[in-house]
Structure formats: C-alpha cells, structure tokens
PDB file of C-alpha atoms and ligand atoms in Angstrom:
ATOM      1  CA  MET A1232      65.095 132.452 133.871  1.00  0.00           C
ATOM      2  CA  ARG A1233      64.882 129.764 136.291  1.00  0.00           C
ATOM      3  CA  LEU A1234      61.731 127.911 136.622  1.00  0.00           C
ATOM      4  CA  VAL A1235      59.638 124.639 137.395  1.00  0.00           C
ATOM      5  CA  LEU A1236      56.714 123.605 135.932  1.00  0.00           C
ATOM      6  CA  LEU A1237      54.221 120.968 138.360  1.00  0.00           C
ATOM      7  CA  GLY A1238      51.341 120.384 137.922  1.00  0.00           C
ATOM      8  CA  PRO A1239      50.129 116.604 138.087  1.00  0.00           C
ATOM      9  CA  PRO A1240      50.339 114.478 134.721  1.00  0.00           C
ATOM     10  CA  GLY A1241      48.233 115.988 131.361  1.00  0.00           C
ATOM     11  CA  ALA A1242      48.385 119.144 132.508  1.00  0.00           C
ATOM     12  CA  GLY A1243      50.022 120.671 129.524  1.00  0.00           C
ATOM     13  CA  LYS A1244      53.673 121.225 132.008  1.00  0.00           C
ATOM     14  CA  GLY A1245      55.273 119.817 128.311  1.00  0.00           C
ATOM     15  CA  THR A1246      53.606 121.884 125.878  1.00  0.00           C
ATOM     16  CA  GLN A1247      53.659 125.220 128.438  1.00  0.00           C
ATOM     17  CA  SER A1248      57.382 124.335 128.991  1.00  0.00           C
ATOM     18  CA  GLN A1249      58.449 123.890 125.438  1.00  0.00           C
ATOM     19  CA  ARG A1250      56.868 127.381 124.516  1.00  0.00           C
ATOM     20  CA  LEU A1251      58.752 129.126 127.384  1.00  0.00           C
ATOM     21  CA  SER A1252      61.507 127.398 126.678  1.00  0.00           C
ATOM     22  CA  THR A1253      60.952 129.572 122.855  1.00  0.00           C
ATOM     23  CA  HIS A1254      60.589 132.334 124.241  1.00  0.00           C
ATOM     24  CA  PHE A1255      63.497 132.558 126.828  1.00  0.00           C
ATOM     25  CA  GLY A1256      65.849 131.186 125.465  1.00  0.00           C
ATOM     26  CA  ILE A1257      66.902 128.864 127.797  1.00  0.00           C
ATOM     27  CA  PRO A1258      66.468 125.036 127.163  1.00  0.00           C
ATOM     28  CA  GLN A1259      62.932 122.631 128.585  1.00  0.00           C
ATOM     29  CA  LEU A1260      64.498 119.696 130.854  1.00  0.00           C
ATOM     30  CA  SER A1261      62.068 117.550 131.089  1.00  0.00           C
ATOM     31  CA  THR A1262      62.983 114.753 133.527  1.00  0.00           C
ATOM     32  CA  GLY A1263      60.716 112.136 131.633  1.00  0.00           C
ATOM     33  CA  ASP A1264      62.511 112.638 128.194  1.00  0.00           C
ATOM     34  CA  MET A1265      65.792 112.041 129.961  1.00  0.00           C
ATOM     35  CA  LEU A1266      64.308 108.915 131.189  1.00  0.00           C
ATOM     36  CA  ARG A1267      62.779 107.743 128.279  1.00  0.00           C
ATOM     37  CA  ALA A1268      66.038 108.441 126.089  1.00  0.00           C
ATOM     38  CA  ALA A1269      67.294 106.109 129.449  1.00  0.00           C
ATOM     39  CA  VAL A1270      65.262 103.122 128.518  1.00  0.00           C
ATOM     40  CA  ALA A1271      64.956 103.235 124.521  1.00  0.00           C
ATOM     41  CA  ALA A1272      69.477 103.022 124.568  1.00  0.00           C
ATOM     42  CA  GLN A1273      69.077 100.611 127.292  1.00  0.00           C
ATOM     43  CA  THR A1274      72.111 102.608 129.858  1.00  0.00           C
ATOM     44  CA  PRO A1275      72.189 101.472 133.003  1.00  0.00           C
ATOM     45  CA  ILE A1276      69.227 104.091 134.490  1.00  0.00           C
ATOM     46  CA  GLY A1277      67.164 103.526 132.083  1.00  0.00           C
ATOM     47  CA  ARG A1278      67.040  99.531 132.745  1.00  0.00           C
ATOM     48  CA  ALA A1279      66.545 100.439 136.516  1.00  0.00           C
ATOM     49  CA  ALA A1280      63.476 102.983 136.179  1.00  0.00           C
ATOM     50  CA  LYS A1281      61.867 101.375 133.235  1.00  0.00           C
ATOM     51  CA  ALA A1282      59.220  98.922 134.867  1.00  0.00           C
ATOM     52  CA  VAL A1283      58.486 101.403 137.320  1.00  0.00           C
ATOM     53  CA  MET A1284      57.763 103.808 134.851  1.00  0.00           C
ATOM     54  CA  GLU A1285      55.630 101.835 132.847  1.00  0.00           C
ATOM     55  CA  GLU A1286      54.049 101.054 135.898  1.00  0.00           C
ATOM     56  CA  GLY A1287      53.708 105.086 136.284  1.00  0.00           C
ATOM     57  CA  GLY A1288      55.137 105.244 139.737  1.00  0.00           C
ATOM     58  CA  LEU A1289      57.746 107.319 140.580  1.00  0.00           C
ATOM     59  CA  VAL A1290      61.480 106.554 139.452  1.00  0.00           C
ATOM     60  CA  SER A1291      63.893 106.845 142.229  1.00  0.00           C
ATOM     61  CA  ASP A1292      65.040 109.873 143.761  1.00  0.00           C
ATOM     62  CA  GLU A1293      68.410 109.649 144.423  1.00  0.00           C
ATOM     63  CA  ILE A1294      68.567 108.557 139.886  1.00  0.00           C
ATOM     64  CA  VAL A1295      66.357 111.358 139.167  1.00  0.00           C
ATOM     65  CA  THR A1296      67.979 113.607 141.671  1.00  0.00           C
ATOM     66  CA  GLY A1297      71.807 112.465 139.780  1.00  0.00           C
ATOM     67  CA  ILE A1298      70.703 112.861 136.175  1.00  0.00           C
ATOM     68  CA  VAL A1299      69.494 116.478 136.603  1.00  0.00           C
ATOM     69  CA  GLY A1300      72.662 117.470 138.315  1.00  0.00           C
ATOM     70  CA  GLU A1301      74.377 116.137 135.333  1.00  0.00           C
ATOM     71  CA  ARG A1302      72.510 118.265 133.003  1.00  0.00           C
ATOM     72  CA  LEU A1303      72.255 121.197 135.022  1.00  0.00           C
ATOM     73  CA  ASP A1304      76.262 122.121 134.960  1.00  0.00           C
ATOM     74  CA  ALA A1305      75.488 121.713 131.040  1.00  0.00           C
ATOM     75  CA  ALA A1306      76.228 125.746 130.193  1.00  0.00           C
ATOM     76  CA  ASP A1307      72.992 125.528 127.603  1.00  0.00           C
ATOM     77  CA  ALA A1308      71.535 125.555 131.424  1.00  0.00           C
ATOM     78  CA  ALA A1309      73.709 128.634 132.478  1.00  0.00           C
ATOM     79  CA  ALA A1310      72.020 130.990 131.634  1.00  0.00           C
ATOM     80  CA  GLY A1311      68.434 129.210 133.080  1.00  0.00           C
ATOM     81  CA  PHE A1312      66.245 126.451 132.389  1.00  0.00           C
ATOM     82  CA  ILE A1313      62.409 124.962 132.728  1.00  0.00           C
ATOM     83  CA  LEU A1314      62.345 121.661 135.330  1.00  0.00           C
ATOM     84  CA  ASP A1315      59.457 119.476 133.390  1.00  0.00           C
ATOM     85  CA  GLY A1316      58.658 117.256 135.358  1.00  0.00           C
ATOM     86  CA  PHE A1317      60.819 117.433 138.622  1.00  0.00           C
ATOM     87  CA  PRO A1318      61.058 118.561 141.336  1.00  0.00           C
ATOM     88  CA  ARG A1319      58.211 115.230 141.327  1.00  0.00           C
ATOM     89  CA  THR A1320      59.376 114.789 146.193  1.00  0.00           C
ATOM     90  CA  ILE A1321      59.915 116.770 148.583  1.00  0.00           C
ATOM     91  CA  ALA A1322      63.629 115.189 148.732  1.00  0.00           C
ATOM     92  CA  GLN A1323      64.088 115.810 145.402  1.00  0.00           C
ATOM     93  CA  ALA A1324      62.817 119.119 145.924  1.00  0.00           C
ATOM     94  CA  ASP A1325      65.351 119.671 148.814  1.00  0.00           C
ATOM     95  CA  ALA A1326      68.276 117.854 146.593  1.00  0.00           C
ATOM     96  CA  LEU A1327      67.662 120.335 143.822  1.00  0.00           C
ATOM     97  CA  GLU A1328      67.366 123.959 146.412  1.00  0.00           C
ATOM     98  CA  SER A1329      71.584 122.530 147.393  1.00  0.00           C
ATOM     99  CA  VAL A1330      72.308 122.179 143.746  1.00  0.00           C
ATOM    100  CA  LEU A1331      71.040 125.550 142.993  1.00  0.00           C
ATOM    101  CA  ARG A1332      73.172 126.862 146.565  1.00  0.00           C
ATOM    102  CA  ALA A1333      76.449 125.868 146.037  1.00  0.00           C
ATOM    103  CA  LYS A1334      76.190 126.940 141.959  1.00  0.00           C
ATOM    104  CA  GLY A1335      74.504 130.392 143.336  1.00  0.00           C
ATOM    105  CA  PRO A1336      71.474 130.939 141.038  1.00  0.00           C
ATOM    106  CA  ARG A1337      67.930 130.844 142.968  1.00  0.00           C
ATOM    107  CA  LEU A1338      64.637 130.000 141.584  1.00  0.00           C
ATOM    108  CA  ASP A1339      62.216 133.119 139.977  1.00  0.00           C
ATOM    109  CA  ALA A1340      58.782 131.084 140.437  1.00  0.00           C
ATOM    110  CA  VAL A1341      56.923 127.736 140.712  1.00  0.00           C
ATOM    111  CA  ILE A1342      54.656 127.924 138.252  1.00  0.00           C
ATOM    112  CA  GLU A1343      51.193 125.359 139.284  1.00  0.00           C
ATOM    113  CA  LEU A1344      49.226 124.485 136.157  1.00  0.00           C
ATOM    114  CA  VAL A1345      45.910 124.437 138.411  1.00  0.00           C
ATOM    115  CA  VAL A1346      43.727 122.068 136.511  1.00  0.00           C
ATOM    116  CA  ASP A1347      40.885 119.338 137.291  1.00  0.00           C
ATOM    117  CA  PRO A1348      41.871 115.671 138.024  1.00  0.00           C
ATOM    118  CA  GLU A1349      38.584 114.321 136.767  1.00  0.00           C
ATOM    119  CA  ILE A1350      39.736 116.040 133.055  1.00  0.00           C
ATOM    120  CA  LEU A1351      43.049 114.544 132.692  1.00  0.00           C
ATOM    121  CA  VAL A1352      41.752 111.187 131.449  1.00  0.00           C
ATOM    122  CA  ARG A1353      40.268 112.707 129.067  1.00  0.00           C
ATOM    123  CA  ARG A1354      42.954 114.532 127.341  1.00  0.00           C
ATOM    124  CA  MET A1355      44.968 111.813 128.511  1.00  0.00           C
ATOM    125  CA  THR A1356      41.937 109.417 125.776  1.00  0.00           C
ATOM    126  CA  ALA A1357      42.331 112.465 123.764  1.00  0.00           C
ATOM    127  CA  ARG A1358      46.460 112.782 123.505  1.00  0.00           C
ATOM    128  CA  VAL A1359      46.668 109.120 122.876  1.00  0.00           C
ATOM    129  CA  THR A1360      43.137 109.427 119.585  1.00  0.00           C
ATOM    130  CA  ASP A1361      45.546 112.358 118.049  1.00  0.00           C
ATOM    131  CA  THR A1362      49.171 110.397 118.425  1.00  0.00           C
ATOM    132  CA  LEU A1363      47.524 107.126 117.310  1.00  0.00           C
ATOM    133  CA  ALA A1364      46.077 109.007 114.074  1.00  0.00           C
ATOM    134  CA  ARG A1365      49.570 110.866 113.103  1.00  0.00           C
ATOM    135  CA  GLY A1366      51.274 107.277 113.021  1.00  0.00           C
ATOM    136  CA  GLU A1367      53.564 107.516 116.284  1.00  0.00           C
ATOM    137  CA  PRO A1368      54.279 105.602 119.298  1.00  0.00           C
ATOM    138  CA  VAL A1369      51.773 105.982 122.076  1.00  0.00           C
ATOM    139  CA  ARG A1370      53.842 106.454 125.745  1.00  0.00           C
ATOM    140  CA  ARG A1371      53.834 102.870 127.407  1.00  0.00           C
ATOM    141  CA  ASP A1372      51.933 104.684 130.937  1.00  0.00           C
ATOM    142  CA  ASP A1373      49.595 106.945 128.895  1.00  0.00           C
ATOM    143  CA  ASN A1374      47.064 104.245 129.341  1.00  0.00           C
ATOM    144  CA  PRO A1375      44.006 104.357 132.146  1.00  0.00           C
ATOM    145  CA  GLU A1376      45.722 101.823 135.030  1.00  0.00           C
ATOM    146  CA  ALA A1377      49.718 103.478 134.518  1.00  0.00           C
ATOM    147  CA  PHE A1378      47.613 106.397 135.005  1.00  0.00           C
ATOM    148  CA  SER A1379      46.086 106.841 137.395  1.00  0.00           C
ATOM    149  CA  ARG A1380      48.742 105.413 139.212  1.00  0.00           C
ATOM    150  CA  ARG A1381      50.554 109.042 138.122  1.00  0.00           C
ATOM    151  CA  LEU A1382      48.055 110.554 139.748  1.00  0.00           C
ATOM    152  CA  ALA A1383      47.871 108.607 142.876  1.00  0.00           C
ATOM    153  CA  ALA A1384      51.802 109.508 143.556  1.00  0.00           C
ATOM    154  CA  TYR A1385      50.997 112.983 142.444  1.00  0.00           C
ATOM    155  CA  ALA A1386      48.402 113.594 144.311  1.00  0.00           C
ATOM    156  CA  ALA A1387      50.584 111.399 147.629  1.00  0.00           C
ATOM    157  CA  GLU A1388      54.693 112.815 146.861  1.00  0.00           C
ATOM    158  CA  THR A1389      54.681 115.911 144.190  1.00  0.00           C
ATOM    159  CA  ALA A1390      51.199 117.620 145.605  1.00  0.00           C
ATOM    160  CA  PRO A1391      52.425 118.973 149.011  1.00  0.00           C
ATOM    161  CA  LEU A1392      55.465 120.663 146.885  1.00  0.00           C
ATOM    162  CA  THR A1393      52.970 123.151 146.605  1.00  0.00           C
ATOM    163  CA  ARG A1394      52.692 124.446 149.876  1.00  0.00           C
ATOM    164  CA  TYR A1395      56.606 123.908 149.881  1.00  0.00           C
ATOM    165  CA  TYR A1396      56.922 126.373 147.288  1.00  0.00           C
ATOM    166  CA  ALA A1397      54.272 129.098 148.317  1.00  0.00           C
ATOM    167  CA  GLU A1398      56.377 128.972 152.105  1.00  0.00           C
ATOM    168  CA  ARG A1399      59.015 129.679 150.190  1.00  0.00           C
ATOM    169  CA  ASN A1400      57.414 132.608 148.020  1.00  0.00           C
ATOM    170  CA  LEU A1401      57.701 130.765 144.459  1.00  0.00           C
ATOM    171  CA  LEU A1402      54.876 129.452 143.929  1.00  0.00           C
ATOM    172  CA  ARG A1403      52.958 131.002 141.132  1.00  0.00           C
ATOM    173  CA  PRO A1404      48.778 129.006 140.420  1.00  0.00           C
ATOM    174  CA  ILE A1405      47.477 129.382 136.808  1.00  0.00           C
ATOM    175  CA  ASP A1406      44.583 128.456 135.125  1.00  0.00           C
ATOM    176  CA  GLY A1407      45.885 125.518 133.259  1.00  0.00           C
ATOM    177  CA  MET A1408      41.804 124.509 132.536  1.00  0.00           C
ATOM    178  CA  ARG A1409      42.245 127.450 129.651  1.00  0.00           C
ATOM    179  CA  PRO A1410      43.471 126.954 126.447  1.00  0.00           C
ATOM    180  CA  VAL A1411      47.260 127.280 125.669  1.00  0.00           C
ATOM    181  CA  ASP A1412      47.567 130.513 124.645  1.00  0.00           C
ATOM    182  CA  GLU A1413      45.278 131.251 127.461  1.00  0.00           C
ATOM    183  CA  VAL A1414      47.411 129.274 130.202  1.00  0.00           C
ATOM    184  CA  PHE A1415      50.997 130.607 128.604  1.00  0.00           C
ATOM    185  CA  ASP A1416      49.908 134.430 128.226  1.00  0.00           C
ATOM    186  CA  GLU A1417      48.557 134.316 132.237  1.00  0.00           C
ATOM    187  CA  ILE A1418      52.120 132.501 132.793  1.00  0.00           C
ATOM    188  CA  THR A1419      53.847 135.154 130.843  1.00  0.00           C
ATOM    189  CA  ARG A1420      52.053 138.052 132.950  1.00  0.00           C
ATOM    190  CA  ALA A1421      52.710 136.290 136.500  1.00  0.00           C
ATOM    191  CA  LEU A1422      56.289 135.765 135.697  1.00  0.00           C
ATOM    192  CA  ASP A1423      56.553 139.610 134.754  1.00  0.00           C
ATOM    193  CA  ALA A1424      54.880 140.619 138.082  1.00  0.00           C
ATOM    194  CA  SER A1425      56.757 138.116 139.305  1.00  0.00           C
ATOM    195  CA  ALA A1426      60.487 140.387 138.151  1.00  0.00           C
ATOM    196  CA  SER A1427      58.784 143.999 139.157  1.00  0.00           C
ATOM    197  CA  ALA A1428      58.404 142.937 142.487  1.00  0.00           C
ATOM    198  CA  ARG A1429      61.622 141.957 142.639  1.00  0.00           C
ATOM    199  CA  ALA A1430      62.890 144.775 141.541  1.00  0.00           C
ATOM    200  CA  PRO A1431      64.697 147.743 143.322  1.00  0.00           C
ATOM    201  CA  LYS A1432      61.744 150.749 143.617  1.00  0.00           C
ATOM    202  CA  ASN A1433      63.466 154.075 142.281  1.00  0.00           C
ATOM    203  CA  GLY A1434      65.715 154.622 146.043  1.00  0.00           C
ATOM    204  CA  GLU A1435      66.552 151.623 146.404  1.00  0.00           C
ATOM    205  CA  ALA A1436      69.779 149.973 146.105  1.00  0.00           C
TER     206      ALA A1436
HETATM  207  P1  AMP H1312      56.468 112.495 132.976  1.00  0.00           P
HETATM  208  O1  AMP H1312      56.991 112.483 131.624  1.00  0.00           O
HETATM  209  O2  AMP H1312      57.022 113.848 133.580  1.00  0.00           O
HETATM  210  O3  AMP H1312      55.425 111.988 132.993  1.00  0.00           O
HETATM  211  O4  AMP H1312      57.255 111.810 133.745  1.00  0.00           O
HETATM  212  C1  AMP H1312      57.438 110.259 133.102  1.00  0.00           C
HETATM  213  C2  AMP H1312      57.299 109.031 134.214  1.00  0.00           C
HETATM  214  O5  AMP H1312      59.499 109.242 134.778  1.00  0.00           O
HETATM  215  C3  AMP H1312      56.839 109.063 135.647  1.00  0.00           C
HETATM  216  O6  AMP H1312      55.492 108.368 135.560  1.00  0.00           O
HETATM  217  C4  AMP H1312      57.722 108.074 136.703  1.00  0.00           C
HETATM  218  O7  AMP H1312      57.608 107.320 136.077  1.00  0.00           O
HETATM  219  C5  AMP H1312      59.129 109.175 135.651  1.00  0.00           C
HETATM  220  N1  AMP H1312      59.800 110.415 136.673  1.00  0.00           N
HETATM  221  C6  AMP H1312      59.806 111.164 135.651  1.00  0.00           C
HETATM  222  N2  AMP H1312      60.472 112.827 136.758  1.00  0.00           N
HETATM  223  C7  AMP H1312      60.489 111.829 137.605  1.00  0.00           C
HETATM  224  C8  AMP H1312      60.520 112.836 138.912  1.00  0.00           C
HETATM  225  N3  AMP H1312      60.844 113.576 139.385  1.00  0.00           N
HETATM  226  N4  AMP H1312      60.560 110.962 140.158  1.00  0.00           N
HETATM  227  C9  AMP H1312      60.552 110.507 139.749  1.00  0.00           C
HETATM  228  N5  AMP H1312      59.752 110.014 138.385  1.00  0.00           N
HETATM  229  C10 AMP H1312      60.697 111.122 137.823  1.00  0.00           C
END
C-alpha cells in the first residue's frame, strides 16, 4: 500500500498515519519528523531548514525531495509507505511521481483530510495545552503566528494538489472533523473500495 496523506496543519495527518502504519505494517514517512530530527542533530539540512520551519514556511523542494528520495530507498519502504506531509507543492508531487516511476510501483491513493479551517486553530491550542500538561516540549511552530503561516502555506502551495491528484483519479476526500476512530474507519473503507475497483473482475485477466 502506497499512500499520501494530505490535509492542513492540525487536520490529524500524524495521528491517522500512525494508525495506518500499524494497520498495514508499513512505515509512516513524515517529512516534518525527518526535518525536526535534522534540526535537532544540527546537520547541514537541519541548519538550512531551522529558521523556515520555526516561522511556519516551507522548506525548499530540493531539500525535501532529496530526503524523501533517500528514505524511499530504504528496505522497509519497499513493500509500501504512508507519506505524511509530503508532497506539499506541485514540484514535490512531480518529483515523487518520477521517483516512483523509476522504481515501478505507483501510489494507491491520496487521502485528503477535509477539515474546517476555523477549528484548526482551536485544535492546535488544545494540542499545546495537552503537551504542556504532559510535561513534554511543545513544537516551536505551534504558536499563533507560525500556525497561521502554516495554514497560508497550505492554502497557497498544497491545496492545489487536491486537483492534481483528482485528475489522476487518486484523491479520496475524507471528513476529518469526526472522532479519530471514525475517521480511521472511513479511510480504511475508502481504501478497500479503491482496491476492489482496481481488482480484475471475473473473466478479466
Ligand atoms: P509538519 O510536521 O508536517 O507539520 O511539518 C513541519 C514543518 O516542516 C512545516 O511547517 C515545514 O516548515 C516543514 N516541512 C515538512 N514537510 C515539508 C514539505 N514536504 N515541504 C516543505 N516543508 C516541509
């Protein structure tokens, strides 16, 4: 299963990707996590990405497609993967298409978590409160200014990908406003429906 999870910040991509990863036994590839690890390790990529991430902007396509390309070469991604937070621009989607074409397998589906932008800010605030209550560190880009830049970056750069993937008949919009379990069930139902639509019918090769 080769999936992309699309949706604005705070839509629940991380939560659903983790569940899908456990369900299908395939890795969750989060470019946000990879970039945060690079920042923490102070690698050259981390140093280049740090300020942009803290402000809520997008890291360059070149950097991000480079790290995803390398990650897709790892053995654990051979049987499938869930891309969480990538692609975020048309250029990244084109790069992903060429990487996959070179390897053979195509994407199975692009799940779009559709949410009301107004409640995203509330979700972000609740997430920060929970994280602080657990005594864990809060993401530096989970503050109102950076968050509104992340929403704006999504609207300008990433939202056009819904059309891109709809044209390729890969887009599966899912109502992301419902409880986590219901969203997960709806995703797996949509994936089953896509799989049976693709399966050869009786009498077909
Ligand atoms: P996320 O954890 O997916 O919300 O990503 C956190 C931040 O990492 C984003 O706000 C961007 O600054 C950066 N980032 C993650 N994925 C990408 C991507 N595919 N393209 C550009 N920047 C990204």
